[in-house]
mmCIF file of C-alpha atoms in Angstrom:
data_model
loop_
_atom_site.group_PDB
_atom_site.id
_atom_site.type_symbol
_atom_site.label_atom_id
_atom_site.label_comp_id
_atom_site.label_asym_id
_atom_site.label_seq_id
_atom_site.Cartn_x
_atom_site.Cartn_y
_atom_site.Cartn_z
ATOM 1 C CA UNK A 1 -1.289 56.603 2.875
ATOM 2 C CA UNK A 2 -4.782 56.717 0.966
ATOM 3 C CA UNK A 3 -6.656 56.052 4.281
ATOM 4 C CA UNK A 4 -4.724 58.805 5.955
ATOM 5 C CA UNK A 5 -6.543 61.166 3.663
ATOM 6 C CA UNK A 6 -9.803 59.481 3.350
ATOM 7 C CA UNK A 7 -9.202 59.117 -0.425
ATOM 8 C CA UNK A 8 -11.123 56.562 -2.478
ATOM 9 C CA UNK A 9 -8.746 54.236 -4.262
ATOM 10 C CA UNK A 10 -7.443 54.949 -6.826
ATOM 11 C CA UNK A 11 -8.043 58.742 -6.803
ATOM 12 C CA UNK A 12 -9.519 59.889 -10.140
ATOM 13 C CA UNK A 13 -8.505 63.501 -11.266
ATOM 14 C CA UNK A 14 -9.900 65.336 -14.474
ATOM 15 C CA UNK A 15 -7.170 67.085 -16.037
ATOM 16 C CA UNK A 16 -8.339 70.660 -16.802
ATOM 17 C CA UNK A 17 -11.768 69.460 -16.604
ATOM 18 C CA UNK A 18 -12.968 66.809 -19.262
ATOM 19 C CA UNK A 19 -10.650 68.422 -21.737
ATOM 20 C CA UNK A 20 -10.857 65.584 -24.350
ATOM 21 C CA UNK A 21 -14.519 66.305 -24.601
ATOM 22 C CA UNK A 22 -14.642 69.963 -24.280
ATOM 23 C CA UNK A 23 -12.259 73.100 -24.337
ATOM 24 C CA UNK A 24 -9.968 72.904 -21.474
ATOM 25 C CA UNK A 25 -10.710 74.662 -18.134
ATOM 26 C CA UNK A 26 -14.108 75.891 -19.400
ATOM 27 C CA UNK A 27 -17.570 75.617 -17.804
ATOM 28 C CA UNK A 28 -18.416 72.715 -20.085
ATOM 29 C CA UNK A 29 -15.293 70.855 -19.315
ATOM 30 C CA UNK A 30 -15.855 71.413 -15.661
ATOM 31 C CA UNK A 31 -19.609 70.214 -15.685
ATOM 32 C CA UNK A 32 -18.676 67.058 -17.712
ATOM 33 C CA UNK A 33 -15.798 66.154 -15.420
ATOM 34 C CA UNK A 34 -18.134 66.903 -12.227
ATOM 35 C CA UNK A 35 -20.935 64.698 -13.740
ATOM 36 C CA UNK A 36 -18.501 61.844 -14.656
ATOM 37 C CA UNK A 37 -17.691 60.509 -11.282
ATOM 38 C CA UNK A 38 -13.992 61.505 -10.608
ATOM 39 C CA UNK A 39 -12.797 62.701 -7.282
ATOM 40 C CA UNK A 40 -11.041 65.904 -8.342
ATOM 41 C CA UNK A 41 -11.002 68.490 -11.103
ATOM 42 C CA UNK A 42 -7.613 69.872 -11.882
ATOM 43 C CA UNK A 43 -7.336 73.562 -12.812
ATOM 44 C CA UNK A 44 -4.484 75.957 -13.367
ATOM 45 C CA UNK A 45 -4.587 79.410 -11.479
ATOM 46 C CA UNK A 46 -3.106 82.510 -12.555
ATOM 47 C CA UNK A 47 -3.469 86.470 -11.795
ATOM 48 C CA UNK A 48 -4.778 89.102 -13.948
ATOM 49 C CA UNK A 49 -3.273 92.520 -14.332
ATOM 50 C CA UNK A 50 -5.811 93.973 -12.096
ATOM 51 C CA UNK A 51 -5.336 91.207 -9.340
ATOM 52 C CA UNK A 52 -8.128 88.752 -10.307
ATOM 53 C CA UNK A 53 -7.494 84.948 -9.926
ATOM 54 C CA UNK A 54 -8.529 83.067 -13.115
ATOM 55 C CA UNK A 55 -8.354 79.605 -14.242
ATOM 56 C CA UNK A 56 -6.125 79.269 -17.599
ATOM 57 C CA UNK A 57 -3.135 76.889 -18.428
ATOM 58 C CA UNK A 58 -0.948 78.660 -20.592
ATOM 59 C CA UNK A 59 0.873 81.781 -19.551
ATOM 60 C CA UNK A 60 0.372 83.225 -23.117
ATOM 61 C CA UNK A 61 -3.165 83.715 -24.522
ATOM 62 C CA UNK A 62 -2.629 83.100 -28.174
ATOM 63 C CA UNK A 63 -2.824 79.298 -28.124
ATOM 64 C CA UNK A 64 -6.432 79.100 -26.635
ATOM 65 C CA UNK A 65 -8.117 82.612 -27.455
ATOM 66 C CA UNK A 66 -8.595 85.141 -30.295
ATOM 67 C CA UNK A 67 -6.403 87.648 -28.149
ATOM 68 C CA UNK A 68 -4.675 88.936 -31.326
ATOM 69 C CA UNK A 69 -7.863 89.678 -33.202
ATOM 70 C CA UNK A 70 -9.552 91.030 -30.113
ATOM 71 C CA UNK A 71 -6.636 93.301 -29.236
ATOM 72 C CA UNK A 72 -4.559 93.883 -32.410
ATOM 73 C CA UNK A 73 -2.748 96.749 -30.968
ATOM 74 C CA UNK A 74 -1.260 94.759 -28.011
ATOM 75 C CA UNK A 75 2.463 93.939 -28.180
ATOM 76 C CA UNK A 76 2.380 91.486 -25.351
ATOM 77 C CA UNK A 77 -0.194 88.479 -25.204
ATOM 78 C CA UNK A 78 1.144 87.333 -21.722
ATOM 79 C CA UNK A 79 -2.147 86.479 -19.481
ATOM 80 C CA UNK A 80 -0.663 88.708 -16.579
ATOM 81 C CA UNK A 81 -0.808 91.861 -18.920
ATOM 82 C CA UNK A 82 -4.613 91.918 -19.229
ATOM 83 C CA UNK A 83 -7.175 92.933 -16.944
ATOM 84 C CA UNK A 84 -10.305 90.568 -16.035
ATOM 85 C CA UNK A 85 -12.574 92.829 -18.171
ATOM 86 C CA UNK A 86 -10.380 92.019 -21.136
ATOM 87 C CA UNK A 87 -10.048 88.631 -20.635
ATOM 88 C CA UNK A 88 -13.773 88.137 -20.394
ATOM 89 C CA UNK A 89 -13.952 89.584 -23.948
ATOM 90 C CA UNK A 90 -11.981 86.849 -25.471
ATOM 91 C CA UNK A 91 -13.386 83.974 -27.312
ATOM 92 C CA UNK A 92 -12.076 80.835 -25.346
ATOM 93 C CA UNK A 93 -13.584 77.877 -27.196
ATOM 94 C CA UNK A 94 -13.640 78.511 -30.844
ATOM 95 C CA UNK A 95 -9.972 76.755 -31.082
ATOM 96 C CA UNK A 96 -11.447 73.415 -30.064
ATOM 97 C CA UNK A 97 -14.040 73.516 -32.709
ATOM 98 C CA UNK A 98 -11.358 74.081 -35.421
ATOM 99 C CA UNK A 99 -8.843 71.535 -33.827
ATOM 100 C CA UNK A 100 -11.433 68.849 -33.102
ATOM 101 C CA UNK A 101 -14.238 68.987 -35.413
ATOM 102 C CA UNK A 102 -15.593 65.627 -34.600
ATOM 103 C CA UNK A 103 -16.060 66.959 -31.201
ATOM 104 C CA UNK A 104 -17.182 70.340 -32.009
ATOM 105 C CA UNK A 105 -20.459 72.140 -30.479
ATOM 106 C CA UNK A 106 -21.756 75.611 -31.650
ATOM 107 C CA UNK A 107 -21.846 76.562 -27.790
ATOM 108 C CA UNK A 108 -18.109 76.028 -27.466
ATOM 109 C CA UNK A 109 -17.752 79.324 -29.563
ATOM 110 C CA UNK A 110 -19.426 81.473 -26.785
ATOM 111 C CA UNK A 111 -17.052 80.521 -23.773
ATOM 112 C CA UNK A 112 -15.045 82.896 -21.694
ATOM 113 C CA UNK A 113 -12.268 82.576 -19.058
ATOM 114 C CA UNK A 114 -13.560 81.494 -15.617
ATOM 115 C CA UNK A 115 -12.455 83.141 -12.460
ATOM 116 C CA UNK A 116 -11.437 80.842 -9.716
ATOM 117 C CA UNK A 117 -14.352 82.256 -7.506
ATOM 118 C CA UNK A 118 -16.856 81.115 -10.278
ATOM 119 C CA UNK A 119 -15.416 77.701 -10.430
ATOM 120 C CA UNK A 120 -15.646 77.303 -6.771
ATOM 121 C CA UNK A 121 -19.300 78.348 -6.747
ATOM 122 C CA UNK A 122 -19.990 76.063 -9.581
ATOM 123 C CA UNK A 123 -18.102 72.909 -8.318
ATOM 124 C CA UNK A 124 -18.864 73.858 -4.556
ATOM 125 C CA UNK A 125 -16.712 70.981 -3.282
ATOM 126 C CA UNK A 126 -18.301 70.962 0.304
ATOM 127 C CA UNK A 127 -21.714 70.093 -1.114
ATOM 128 C CA UNK A 128 -20.802 67.924 -4.427
ATOM 129 C CA UNK A 129 -18.080 65.868 -2.848
ATOM 130 C CA UNK A 130 -16.016 66.658 -5.951
ATOM 131 C CA UNK A 131 -12.836 68.584 -4.949
ATOM 132 C CA UNK A 132 -10.225 70.694 -6.845
ATOM 133 C CA UNK A 133 -6.742 70.105 -7.635
ATOM 134 C CA UNK A 134 -5.249 73.724 -7.862
ATOM 135 C CA UNK A 135 -2.193 74.091 -9.735
ATOM 136 C CA UNK A 136 -0.108 77.102 -9.303
ATOM 137 C CA UNK A 137 1.093 77.952 -12.816
ATOM 138 C CA UNK A 138 4.259 79.693 -12.926
ATOM 139 C CA UNK A 139 3.832 80.975 -9.488
ATOM 140 C CA UNK A 140 7.205 83.063 -9.722
ATOM 141 C CA UNK A 141 5.132 85.556 -12.156
ATOM 142 C CA UNK A 142 2.669 86.432 -9.388
ATOM 143 C CA UNK A 143 3.944 87.657 -6.050
ATOM 144 C CA UNK A 144 1.967 86.136 -2.809
ATOM 145 C CA UNK A 145 -0.428 84.371 -5.040
ATOM 146 C CA UNK A 146 -0.752 81.445 -2.702
ATOM 147 C CA UNK A 147 -2.008 83.811 0.126
ATOM 148 C CA UNK A 148 -4.394 85.108 -2.288
ATOM 149 C CA UNK A 149 -5.717 81.629 -3.302
ATOM 150 C CA UNK A 150 -5.923 80.517 0.574
ATOM 151 C CA UNK A 151 -7.787 83.813 1.541
ATOM 152 C CA UNK A 152 -10.426 83.029 -1.351
ATOM 153 C CA UNK A 153 -10.826 79.390 0.126
ATOM 154 C CA UNK A 154 -11.533 81.034 3.477
ATOM 155 C CA UNK A 155 -13.957 83.487 2.038
ATOM 156 C CA UNK A 156 -15.861 80.628 0.289
ATOM 157 C CA UNK A 157 -15.714 78.807 3.869
ATOM 158 C CA UNK A 158 -13.972 75.796 2.146
ATOM 159 C CA UNK A 159 -12.351 74.002 5.059
ATOM 160 C CA UNK A 160 -10.592 70.575 5.466
ATOM 161 C CA UNK A 161 -11.963 68.146 8.058
ATOM 162 C CA UNK A 162 -10.400 65.232 9.392
ATOM 163 C CA UNK A 163 -13.421 62.859 8.813
ATOM 164 C CA UNK A 164 -13.569 63.687 4.886
ATOM 165 C CA UNK A 165 -11.068 63.561 1.877
ATOM 166 C CA UNK A 166 -9.425 66.919 1.224
ATOM 167 C CA UNK A 167 -11.692 69.477 -0.528
ATOM 168 C CA UNK A 168 -8.507 71.121 -2.152
ATOM 169 C CA UNK A 169 -5.135 69.766 -3.344
ATOM 170 C CA UNK A 170 -2.430 71.896 -4.417
ATOM 171 C CA UNK A 171 0.125 71.041 -7.384
ATOM 172 C CA UNK A 172 3.164 72.914 -8.764
ATOM 173 C CA UNK A 173 6.329 72.288 -10.146
ATOM 174 C CA UNK A 174 7.705 74.988 -7.782
ATOM 175 C CA UNK A 175 8.963 73.582 -4.502
ATOM 176 C CA UNK A 176 9.158 77.083 -3.064
ATOM 177 C CA UNK A 177 5.473 77.701 -3.817
ATOM 178 C CA UNK A 178 4.478 74.153 -2.274
ATOM 179 C CA UNK A 179 6.615 75.232 0.860
ATOM 180 C CA UNK A 180 4.470 78.580 1.165
ATOM 181 C CA UNK A 181 1.271 76.663 0.909
ATOM 182 C CA UNK A 182 2.290 74.222 3.517
ATOM 183 C CA UNK A 183 2.723 77.105 5.894
ATOM 184 C CA UNK A 184 -0.511 78.886 4.789
ATOM 185 C CA UNK A 185 -2.806 76.118 4.688
ATOM 186 C CA UNK A 186 -1.228 72.994 5.925
ATOM 187 C CA UNK A 187 -4.402 70.938 6.249
ATOM 188 C CA UNK A 188 -4.576 70.537 2.318
ATOM 189 C CA UNK A 189 -2.140 67.983 0.631
ATOM 190 C CA UNK A 190 0.344 69.343 -1.780
ATOM 191 C CA UNK A 191 1.744 67.561 -4.789
ATOM 192 C CA UNK A 192 5.164 68.027 -6.527
ATOM 193 C CA UNK A 193 4.966 67.905 -10.300
ATOM 194 C CA UNK A 194 7.859 66.509 -12.471
ATOM 195 C CA UNK A 195 8.550 67.256 -15.977
ATOM 196 C CA UNK A 196 10.851 64.509 -17.527
ATOM 197 C CA UNK A 197 9.771 61.825 -19.582
ATOM 198 C CA UNK A 198 12.626 59.719 -18.398
ATOM 199 C CA UNK A 199 14.643 59.881 -15.324
ATOM 200 C CA UNK A 200 17.713 58.015 -13.763
ATOM 201 C CA UNK A 201 17.127 56.191 -10.322
ATOM 202 C CA UNK A 202 19.582 58.832 -8.901
ATOM 203 C CA UNK A 203 17.426 61.670 -9.952
ATOM 204 C CA UNK A 204 14.260 60.213 -8.931
ATOM 205 C CA UNK A 205 15.644 59.655 -5.268
ATOM 206 C CA UNK A 206 16.457 63.440 -5.430
ATOM 207 C CA UNK A 207 12.843 64.356 -6.486
ATOM 208 C CA UNK A 208 11.666 62.314 -3.586
ATOM 209 C CA UNK A 209 14.085 64.048 -1.064
ATOM 210 C CA UNK A 210 12.584 67.305 -2.203
ATOM 211 C CA UNK A 211 8.948 66.207 -2.358
ATOM 212 C CA UNK A 212 9.298 64.978 1.127
ATOM 213 C CA UNK A 213 10.175 68.453 2.424
ATOM 214 C CA UNK A 214 7.224 70.326 0.922
ATOM 215 C CA UNK A 215 4.555 67.709 -0.067
ATOM 216 C CA UNK A 216 2.472 64.594 0.608
ATOM 217 C CA UNK A 217 2.923 63.142 -2.996
ATOM 218 C CA UNK A 218 4.433 63.376 -6.272
ATOM 219 C CA UNK A 219 3.061 63.741 -9.882
ATOM 220 C CA UNK A 220 5.154 62.261 -12.359
ATOM 221 C CA UNK A 221 4.826 61.942 -16.365
ATOM 222 C CA UNK A 222 3.334 58.692 -17.064
ATOM 223 C CA UNK A 223 6.423 57.392 -18.784
ATOM 224 C CA UNK A 224 8.230 57.813 -15.498
ATOM 225 C CA UNK A 225 5.828 55.828 -13.089
ATOM 226 C CA UNK A 226 7.735 52.465 -13.290
ATOM 227 C CA UNK A 227 6.915 50.144 -10.224
ATOM 228 C CA UNK A 228 10.325 50.516 -8.671
ATOM 229 C CA UNK A 229 9.914 54.407 -8.754
ATOM 230 C CA UNK A 230 6.393 53.968 -7.312
ATOM 231 C CA UNK A 231 7.473 51.793 -4.675
ATOM 232 C CA UNK A 232 10.365 53.942 -3.625
ATOM 233 C CA UNK A 233 7.942 56.918 -3.301
ATOM 234 C CA UNK A 234 5.559 54.533 -1.170
ATOM 235 C CA UNK A 235 8.622 53.525 1.103
ATOM 236 C CA UNK A 236 8.749 57.236 1.987
ATOM 237 C CA UNK A 237 5.086 57.472 2.638
ATOM 238 C CA UNK A 238 4.396 59.600 -0.526
ATOM 239 C CA UNK A 239 1.628 58.854 -2.976
ATOM 240 C CA UNK A 240 1.935 58.869 -6.633
ATOM 241 C CA UNK A 241 -0.519 60.461 -9.114
ATOM 242 C CA UNK A 242 0.668 59.940 -12.854
ATOM 243 C CA UNK A 243 -0.134 62.421 -15.628
ATOM 244 C CA UNK A 244 -1.694 62.368 -18.192
ATOM 245 C CA UNK A 245 -3.454 58.984 -18.434
ATOM 246 C CA UNK A 246 -5.764 58.760 -21.493
ATOM 247 C CA UNK A 247 -5.799 55.289 -22.500
ATOM 248 C CA UNK A 248 -7.158 52.005 -20.940
ATOM 249 C CA UNK A 249 -4.190 49.973 -21.566
ATOM 250 C CA UNK A 250 -2.264 52.698 -19.736
ATOM 251 C CA UNK A 251 -4.955 52.423 -16.696
ATOM 252 C CA UNK A 252 -4.317 48.523 -16.594
ATOM 253 C CA UNK A 253 -0.516 48.890 -16.623
ATOM 254 C CA UNK A 254 -0.358 51.573 -13.674
ATOM 255 C CA UNK A 255 -2.761 49.778 -11.612
ATOM 256 C CA UNK A 256 -0.497 46.827 -11.889
ATOM 257 C CA UNK A 257 2.248 49.161 -10.916
ATOM 258 C CA UNK A 258 0.285 50.220 -7.709
ATOM 259 C CA UNK A 259 -0.081 54.176 -8.717
ATOM 260 C CA UNK A 260 -2.401 55.743 -6.196
ATOM 261 C CA UNK A 261 -4.449 57.776 -8.629
ATOM 262 C CA UNK A 262 -4.507 59.141 -12.254
ATOM 263 C CA UNK A 263 -4.842 62.638 -13.823
ATOM 264 C CA UNK A 264 -6.546 62.289 -17.169
ATOM 265 C CA UNK A 265 -8.236 64.395 -20.073
ATOM 266 C CA UNK A 266 -10.932 61.586 -20.209
ATOM 267 C CA UNK A 267 -12.596 61.411 -16.962
ATOM 268 C CA UNK A 268 -15.516 59.556 -18.224
ATOM 269 C CA UNK A 269 -13.199 56.747 -19.365
ATOM 270 C CA UNK A 270 -11.649 56.758 -15.921
ATOM 271 C CA UNK A 271 -14.854 56.593 -14.049
ATOM 272 C CA UNK A 272 -16.139 53.839 -16.499
ATOM 273 C CA UNK A 273 -13.072 51.753 -16.114
ATOM 274 C CA UNK A 274 -13.490 51.853 -12.185
ATOM 275 C CA UNK A 275 -17.237 51.949 -12.243
ATOM 276 C CA UNK A 276 -17.409 55.021 -10.368
ATOM 277 C CA UNK A 277 -20.014 57.206 -12.194
ATOM 278 C CA UNK A 278 -22.130 59.138 -9.422
ATOM 279 C CA UNK A 279 -25.675 59.116 -9.286
ATOM 280 C CA UNK A 280 -26.102 62.527 -10.180
ATOM 281 C CA UNK A 281 -24.052 62.071 -13.330
ATOM 282 C CA UNK A 282 -26.919 59.707 -15.059
ATOM 283 C CA UNK A 283 -26.461 62.045 -18.044
ATOM 284 C CA UNK A 284 -22.733 61.008 -18.497
ATOM 285 C CA UNK A 285 -23.966 58.511 -21.099
ATOM 286 C CA UNK A 286 -25.463 61.268 -23.345
ATOM 287 C CA UNK A 287 -21.948 63.501 -23.092
ATOM 288 C CA UNK A 288 -19.695 60.984 -24.734
ATOM 289 C CA UNK A 289 -19.043 57.549 -26.216
ATOM 290 C CA UNK A 290 -18.138 54.401 -24.291
ATOM 291 C CA UNK A 291 -14.378 54.872 -24.939
ATOM 292 C CA UNK A 292 -13.343 51.512 -23.556
ATOM 293 C CA UNK A 293 -15.530 49.545 -26.172
ATOM 294 C CA UNK A 294 -14.458 51.875 -28.866
ATOM 295 C CA UNK A 295 -10.849 51.374 -28.388
ATOM 296 C CA UNK A 296 -11.397 47.629 -28.339
ATOM 297 C CA UNK A 297 -13.206 47.691 -31.533
ATOM 298 C CA UNK A 298 -10.771 50.104 -33.287
ATOM 299 C CA UNK A 299 -8.001 47.604 -31.898
ATOM 300 C CA UNK A 300 -9.939 44.754 -33.775
ATOM 301 C CA UNK A 301 -10.445 46.784 -36.788
ATOM 302 C CA UNK A 302 -6.721 47.673 -37.171
ATOM 303 C CA UNK A 303 -5.715 44.177 -36.752
ATOM 304 C CA UNK A 304 -8.091 43.102 -39.449
ATOM 305 C CA UNK A 305 -6.693 45.847 -41.595
ATOM 306 C CA UNK A 306 -3.238 44.484 -41.012
ATOM 307 C CA UNK A 307 -4.159 40.976 -41.972
ATOM 308 C CA UNK A 308 -5.715 42.211 -45.274
ATOM 309 C CA UNK A 309 -2.604 44.415 -45.878
ATOM 310 C CA UNK A 310 -0.461 41.166 -45.439
#
C-alpha cells in the first residue's frame, strides 16, 4: 500500500504544523514543520464570509484569537461570519504565549491567520517535497468548498504524478465530503477520520466498510490503533495513520502494531526518532530541544524522586 503511493515508510505528518513548538496553523508552526523532516503538514481549511479559503482549526474564533476584544459589537464569533480583512486584524498567537510561557516568543504575538493560498506559496509542495494534508473542517458549513480547494490547487499548478508521492492528501470526518473529492480530484488520496477513543470490533468493521467506499486510508485516534484493528484495515488495502501521537513510547508501540504513519504535534520528535531530518532543515536543532533525551531524563528523575518518597 505504501509503495503504491510512493510514500516513505512510515509517513510522518505534522499536526497543524509544529503545534507543540509554535501557535497552531501559523507561519512559524508551518516553518518549523517544514524544516523538521516530516513528509506532510496537516492543516484545516475553512471559508470566510467573503469566500476566501483560510487555514484555521476551530469553527469559532474565541479560543485562538482576540476576536471579542477586536470586535466587541459582534454577536457571533463563528469564523464563517467574518471577512478575510476582519480575520487579518485578529491576533492569532498571543494565546500561545499565555498558555505555554516556557515556549513563548515575542514574535508569536504578531501572527495572523493564513489563507490556503499563502500556505501553498510558502510550503510549495512541488519544490520542497513536503506535501499537505488538507482537512475539510465541518464541510457542511461551506457549500462546494471541495470544488474551490481543487480549483486553487489547479491554479497553483499542483498536480499529482505517478512517479512521486502525492503532494496533497485530503482528510475529513465527513464521508460525503470525501466522496465529492474522489470525483473532483481522484488522484489525491483521501483519509476518513474517526472521533471515538474506544470502539467495538463491529463498529470498526463498519468504519472500514465506509472508508473503502470513499478513501484510501483511515485516521483513528491513537487509543483505537490496536494491532488487530490495523490488521483488519490492511486486509482491505487501507493504510492507517493514528492521531495525535506525541510521545516516543507511543511511536514504539504503534511501530510494533504496524501503523503506516503518524500525525503529531511534535514533528521534530518524530523526525528525530526516525532519523529523517532533511538537509535544508539543519537549523532544526536550534528550534527545539531533543525531546527523546529529555523524556528519558524526566523518566529517570521521576523514578529517583519516587524512590526518595518511598
